[in-house]
Amino acid sequence: MKNIRNFCVIAHIDHGKSTLSDRLLEHTKTIDKRNMVDQTLDNMDLERERGITIKSHAIQMLYNHSDGQRYTFNMIDTPGHVDFSYEVSRSIAACEGALLLVDATQGIQAQTISNLYLAIEHDLEIIPVLNKVDMESAMIDEVADQVIDLIGCKREDILLASGKTGIGIDDIMTAIVNRIPAPKGDPEAPLQALIFDSVFNSFRGVIAYFRVLNGRLKKGDKVKFFHTANEYEADEVGILQLNLIPQQQLEAGNVGYIITGIKESKEIKVGDTITTYANPCPEAIKGFEDVKPMVFAGIFPIDNDDFEDLRDSLEKLQLNDASLVFEPETSVALGFGFRCGFLGMLHLEIIQERLSREFNMEVITTVPNVSYYATNTQSERFMVRTPVDLPDPNYLRTVEEPYIRAQIITKPDYIGSIMTLCMEKRGILTRQSYLTTTRVELTFEMPLGEIVFDFYDRLKSISRGYASFDYQMIDYRASDLVKLDIKLNGDNVDALCALVHRTKAEAFGRRICQRLKELLPRQQFVIAIQAAIGAKIIARETISAMRKDVTAKCYGGDISRKRKLLEKQKEGKKKMRQIGSVEVPQKAFLEVLKLNE
């Protein structure tokens, strides 16, 4: 155990985690030059296309140190985006140390700080690394001062490195050996192992990744999971390299995988404890907190017959992404589907994309919203996940919406435009502090519902990409919210219904009506698109009827023949308006979300 080191790599988006991980894999010869590709550990096409890490990736490396000892490094490369911070918290729970990467050209950013606090909460040994020091725009001294202010280390503790050219890799290896403590644990105690991730393999079932805290796990052992209390046999255990490498046993301090032949994704839960059936450990390891979704949206199959397939796909995705939560729901417009909870808009987009690529499921996503608390006139307080659940105004006393504390780190040049954006989103500035002369941190309290749609994109464009953003939930506060109904020819479309602040309801309703007018195909009858609050119509657009030329076949002859045909068409139009239903194409649901573009 004294030669094992477990560590993760944490940083803000695009500070070079995956590239630095590639150099560490090369240096330890875990992967040969022939198989080397950029972002080796990012094994999803989606990750490579977008240049972001979506999933944490664990890998074991063997390192021969200059003191003649051979060390086992278990490294976890983590995502940097705020929407995947749950992946980071799970990785941190399985480690004793962390490499904190800071881009020497950009300095400390919001996610750097929040990931650092996560690591400090778990008492991890932090090794600060300045990456991209080979670039001309690198501000090494300035960024080193920021790191010293942030974590209170000495200047000589900060390592200089470049993931692209391989500068400083030897120093990082030596620091991992010397600074990160070896894992503690008793190999002779009853088995106690923490599941920190899992994947589904269509041939072998569920593969769980775990960290052994105490005891040892042998191939063929009878094991049980605390959460389900079911008994399984360890068909295969092993270590995680680029491929799964089977072993006879894994001891305390090590990280590996277990295959038990479980085919049902419900039987395994990330954060659960594995122990042996014959000699169980007395208590479960304190796992991670249950994830709290921030954004909710309905996901519906295009064809209702695919409902069960969609359920299977979501369960398998949930195995690999424990922050996804879902429950069945029905919609008048869309039929049977699921109400899904996500950590943010990027998370929603990625899940939708993964459903399409990995499971070939094409889905319709409804307007995203956050969860609210409502109190009715009988003083009963309950959670409202969808606008449809909100009682009528006559029975409603108050609605409370979730508030967040948003931290924005930017250059002083953009303070004015960022403040304007946040005020427009009903934000309250609580703190403004200068980290250095060129970096300022703004702290706002604002409603979560206001940042769901387009806040992040607009923040990036007004700050030319320089602002970084991170947020934490604070509490729920009473607010003047109203339910905005969208009606087509008098019928409510529940999938387009939204909860908005009263001051913004009219503008929002008008924009949705205008957008639907552009998107809906014309019919042979007039379509009225209305936005309403209760019984009051606040906006209306009309799509005029498409005229079918019924007199085209009449050439010459008496005018009464044409008149007769036109009268017949007029009667048909009247009847069609009474019974005509409006088909809303899938594109319309997706496009309505992009109101501010």
PDB file of C-alpha atoms in Angstrom, residues 195-330:
ATOM      1  CA  ILE A 195     -18.494   2.425  -5.965  1.00  0.00           C
ATOM      2  CA  PHE A 196     -17.627   5.739  -7.633  1.00  0.00           C
ATOM      3  CA  ASP A 197     -18.761   5.014 -11.199  1.00  0.00           C
ATOM      4  CA  SER A 198     -20.341   2.327 -13.383  1.00  0.00           C
ATOM      5  CA  VAL A 199     -20.929   1.578 -17.066  1.00  0.00           C
ATOM      6  CA  PHE A 200     -23.236  -0.783 -18.956  1.00  0.00           C
ATOM      7  CA  ASN A 201     -21.769  -3.317 -21.366  1.00  0.00           C
ATOM      8  CA  SER A 202     -24.318  -5.112 -23.541  1.00  0.00           C
ATOM      9  CA  PHE A 203     -22.319  -8.393 -23.367  1.00  0.00           C
ATOM     10  CA  ARG A 204     -21.151  -8.426 -19.751  1.00  0.00           C
ATOM     11  CA  GLY A 205     -23.816  -6.392 -17.960  1.00  0.00           C
ATOM     12  CA  VAL A 206     -23.031  -3.692 -15.411  1.00  0.00           C
ATOM     13  CA  ILE A 207     -19.334  -2.983 -14.716  1.00  0.00           C
ATOM     14  CA  ALA A 208     -18.832  -1.105 -11.417  1.00  0.00           C
ATOM     15  CA  TYR A 209     -15.673   0.934 -10.679  1.00  0.00           C
ATOM     16  CA  PHE A 210     -14.708   0.984  -6.992  1.00  0.00           C
ATOM     17  CA  ARG A 211     -12.033   2.041  -4.514  1.00  0.00           C
ATOM     18  CA  VAL A 212     -11.121  -0.499  -1.786  1.00  0.00           C
ATOM     19  CA  LEU A 213     -10.899   1.247   1.605  1.00  0.00           C
ATOM     20  CA  ASN A 214     -10.438  -1.873   3.799  1.00  0.00           C
ATOM     21  CA  GLY A 215     -10.015  -5.594   3.248  1.00  0.00           C
ATOM     22  CA  ARG A 216      -9.432  -7.381  -0.046  1.00  0.00           C
ATOM     23  CA  LEU A 217     -11.667  -8.527  -2.895  1.00  0.00           C
ATOM     24  CA  LYS A 218     -10.869 -11.826  -4.622  1.00  0.00           C
ATOM     25  CA  LYS A 219     -12.228 -13.257  -7.850  1.00  0.00           C
ATOM     26  CA  GLY A 220     -15.100 -15.662  -7.042  1.00  0.00           C
ATOM     27  CA  ASP A 221     -15.968 -14.006  -3.694  1.00  0.00           C
ATOM     28  CA  LYS A 222     -19.637 -13.793  -2.721  1.00  0.00           C
ATOM     29  CA  VAL A 223     -20.312 -10.046  -2.398  1.00  0.00           C
ATOM     30  CA  LYS A 224     -23.300  -7.878  -1.502  1.00  0.00           C
ATOM     31  CA  PHE A 225     -24.164  -4.239  -2.018  1.00  0.00           C
ATOM     32  CA  PHE A 226     -25.450  -2.335   1.019  1.00  0.00           C
ATOM     33  CA  HIS A 227     -28.085  -0.440  -0.967  1.00  0.00           C
ATOM     34  CA  THR A 228     -29.866  -3.508  -2.421  1.00  0.00           C
ATOM     35  CA  ALA A 229     -28.616  -6.196   0.077  1.00  0.00           C
ATOM     36  CA  ASN A 230     -28.606  -8.689  -2.820  1.00  0.00           C
ATOM     37  CA  GLU A 231     -25.916 -11.385  -3.075  1.00  0.00           C
ATOM     38  CA  TYR A 232     -23.704 -11.667  -6.165  1.00  0.00           C
ATOM     39  CA  GLU A 233     -20.568 -13.520  -7.227  1.00  0.00           C
ATOM     40  CA  ALA A 234     -17.492 -11.564  -8.307  1.00  0.00           C
ATOM     41  CA  ASP A 235     -17.088 -13.175 -11.772  1.00  0.00           C
ATOM     42  CA  GLU A 236     -14.160 -10.889 -12.558  1.00  0.00           C
ATOM     43  CA  VAL A 237     -12.165  -8.238 -10.715  1.00  0.00           C
ATOM     44  CA  GLY A 238      -9.306  -6.222 -12.118  1.00  0.00           C
ATOM     45  CA  ILE A 239      -7.563  -2.915 -12.645  1.00  0.00           C
ATOM     46  CA  LEU A 240      -8.453  -0.089 -15.022  1.00  0.00           C
ATOM     47  CA  GLN A 241      -5.934   0.642 -17.729  1.00  0.00           C
ATOM     48  CA  LEU A 242      -6.916   1.577 -21.283  1.00  0.00           C
ATOM     49  CA  ASN A 243      -8.588  -1.827 -21.275  1.00  0.00           C
ATOM     50  CA  LEU A 244      -9.903  -3.808 -18.293  1.00  0.00           C
ATOM     51  CA  ILE A 245      -7.083  -6.047 -16.954  1.00  0.00           C
ATOM     52  CA  PRO A 246      -8.298  -9.007 -14.817  1.00  0.00           C
ATOM     53  CA  GLN A 247      -6.522  -9.753 -11.508  1.00  0.00           C
ATOM     54  CA  GLN A 248      -6.909 -12.495  -8.894  1.00  0.00           C
ATOM     55  CA  GLN A 249      -7.464  -9.987  -6.069  1.00  0.00           C
ATOM     56  CA  LEU A 250      -7.406  -6.288  -5.155  1.00  0.00           C
ATOM     57  CA  GLU A 251      -6.297  -5.055  -1.726  1.00  0.00           C
ATOM     58  CA  ALA A 252      -7.022  -1.971   0.404  1.00  0.00           C
ATOM     59  CA  GLY A 253      -5.981   1.310  -1.224  1.00  0.00           C
ATOM     60  CA  ASN A 254      -6.392   0.112  -4.803  1.00  0.00           C
ATOM     61  CA  VAL A 255      -8.896   1.131  -7.483  1.00  0.00           C
ATOM     62  CA  GLY A 256     -10.463  -1.374  -9.870  1.00  0.00           C
ATOM     63  CA  TYR A 257     -13.601  -2.821 -11.441  1.00  0.00           C
ATOM     64  CA  ILE A 258     -15.963  -5.710 -10.644  1.00  0.00           C
ATOM     65  CA  ILE A 259     -18.246  -7.681 -12.989  1.00  0.00           C
ATOM     66  CA  THR A 260     -21.003  -9.675 -11.293  1.00  0.00           C
ATOM     67  CA  GLY A 261     -23.228 -10.403 -14.285  1.00  0.00           C
ATOM     68  CA  ILE A 262     -25.900  -7.893 -13.161  1.00  0.00           C
ATOM     69  CA  LYS A 263     -28.049  -7.035 -16.179  1.00  0.00           C
ATOM     70  CA  GLU A 264     -30.548  -4.764 -14.403  1.00  0.00           C
ATOM     71  CA  SER A 265     -29.231  -1.222 -14.044  1.00  0.00           C
ATOM     72  CA  LYS A 266     -31.534  -0.616 -11.031  1.00  0.00           C
ATOM     73  CA  GLU A 267     -29.565  -3.119  -8.925  1.00  0.00           C
ATOM     74  CA  ILE A 268     -26.465  -0.970  -8.652  1.00  0.00           C
ATOM     75  CA  LYS A 269     -26.153   2.550  -7.263  1.00  0.00           C
ATOM     76  CA  VAL A 270     -23.164   4.874  -7.501  1.00  0.00           C
ATOM     77  CA  GLY A 271     -22.034   5.748  -3.953  1.00  0.00           C
ATOM     78  CA  ASP A 272     -22.974   2.281  -2.627  1.00  0.00           C
ATOM     79  CA  THR A 273     -20.622   0.084  -0.552  1.00  0.00           C
ATOM     80  CA  ILE A 274     -19.456  -3.403  -1.617  1.00  0.00           C
ATOM     81  CA  THR A 275     -18.717  -5.959   1.108  1.00  0.00           C
ATOM     82  CA  THR A 276     -18.401  -9.760   1.320  1.00  0.00           C
ATOM     83  CA  TYR A 277     -21.435 -11.872   2.177  1.00  0.00           C
ATOM     84  CA  ALA A 278     -19.549 -14.147   4.590  1.00  0.00           C
ATOM     85  CA  ASN A 279     -17.793 -11.408   6.592  1.00  0.00           C
ATOM     86  CA  PRO A 280     -19.652  -8.103   6.032  1.00  0.00           C
ATOM     87  CA  CYS A 281     -18.294  -4.770   7.245  1.00  0.00           C
ATOM     88  CA  PRO A 282     -20.334  -3.209  10.103  1.00  0.00           C
ATOM     89  CA  GLU A 283     -21.391  -0.039   8.239  1.00  0.00           C
ATOM     90  CA  ALA A 284     -21.589   1.467   4.777  1.00  0.00           C
ATOM     91  CA  ILE A 285     -19.062   4.085   3.681  1.00  0.00           C
ATOM     92  CA  LYS A 286     -20.522   7.553   3.746  1.00  0.00           C
ATOM     93  CA  GLY A 287     -20.985   7.982  -0.006  1.00  0.00           C
ATOM     94  CA  PHE A 288     -21.722  11.239  -1.742  1.00  0.00           C
ATOM     95  CA  GLU A 289     -24.745  13.427  -1.174  1.00  0.00           C
ATOM     96  CA  ASP A 290     -27.699  12.698  -3.408  1.00  0.00           C
ATOM     97  CA  VAL A 291     -27.578  14.966  -6.418  1.00  0.00           C
ATOM     98  CA  LYS A 292     -30.052  17.865  -6.567  1.00  0.00           C
ATOM     99  CA  PRO A 293     -31.199  18.540 -10.138  1.00  0.00           C
ATOM    100  CA  MET A 294     -31.436  22.208 -11.109  1.00  0.00           C
ATOM    101  CA  VAL A 295     -33.287  22.105 -14.432  1.00  0.00           C
ATOM    102  CA  PHE A 296     -36.284  19.943 -15.343  1.00  0.00           C
ATOM    103  CA  ALA A 297     -37.553  19.093 -18.820  1.00  0.00           C
ATOM    104  CA  GLY A 298     -39.904  16.503 -20.277  1.00  0.00           C
ATOM    105  CA  ILE A 299     -38.356  13.968 -22.660  1.00  0.00           C
ATOM    106  CA  PHE A 300     -40.858  12.182 -24.915  1.00  0.00           C
ATOM    107  CA  PRO A 301     -40.333   9.563 -27.651  1.00  0.00           C
ATOM    108  CA  ILE A 302     -41.416  10.715 -31.111  1.00  0.00           C
ATOM    109  CA  ASP A 303     -43.366   7.462 -31.459  1.00  0.00           C
ATOM    110  CA  ASN A 304     -45.308   6.442 -28.329  1.00  0.00           C
ATOM    111  CA  ASP A 305     -44.509   2.760 -28.992  1.00  0.00           C
ATOM    112  CA  ASP A 306     -40.864   3.542 -28.084  1.00  0.00           C
ATOM    113  CA  PHE A 307     -41.757   4.470 -24.473  1.00  0.00           C
ATOM    114  CA  GLU A 308     -40.268   1.280 -22.914  1.00  0.00           C
ATOM    115  CA  ASP A 309     -37.131   1.551 -25.069  1.00  0.00           C
ATOM    116  CA  LEU A 310     -36.695   5.128 -23.835  1.00  0.00           C
ATOM    117  CA  ARG A 311     -37.012   3.922 -20.215  1.00  0.00           C
ATOM    118  CA  ASP A 312     -34.265   1.286 -20.796  1.00  0.00           C
ATOM    119  CA  SER A 313     -32.025   3.868 -22.485  1.00  0.00           C
ATOM    120  CA  LEU A 314     -32.436   6.351 -19.618  1.00  0.00           C
ATOM    121  CA  GLU A 315     -31.698   3.640 -16.999  1.00  0.00           C
ATOM    122  CA  LYS A 316     -28.477   2.688 -18.799  1.00  0.00           C
ATOM    123  CA  LEU A 317     -27.490   6.351 -19.126  1.00  0.00           C
ATOM    124  CA  GLN A 318     -28.203   6.876 -15.420  1.00  0.00           C
ATOM    125  CA  LEU A 319     -25.690   4.113 -14.607  1.00  0.00           C
ATOM    126  CA  ASN A 320     -22.992   6.057 -16.396  1.00  0.00           C
ATOM    127  CA  ASP A 321     -24.246   9.476 -15.276  1.00  0.00           C
ATOM    128  CA  ALA A 322     -25.591   9.317 -11.720  1.00  0.00           C
ATOM    129  CA  SER A 323     -26.655  12.976 -11.778  1.00  0.00           C
ATOM    130  CA  LEU A 324     -29.534  12.229 -14.186  1.00  0.00           C
ATOM    131  CA  VAL A 325     -32.888  11.679 -12.429  1.00  0.00           C
ATOM    132  CA  PHE A 326     -36.208  10.865 -14.124  1.00  0.00           C
ATOM    133  CA  GLU A 327     -39.790   9.830 -13.428  1.00  0.00           C
ATOM    134  CA  PRO A 328     -42.701   8.943 -15.787  1.00  0.00           C
ATOM    135  CA  GLU A 329     -45.075  11.715 -16.889  1.00  0.00           C
ATOM    136  CA  THR A 330     -47.886  12.132 -19.418  1.00  0.00           C
TER     137      THR A 330
END
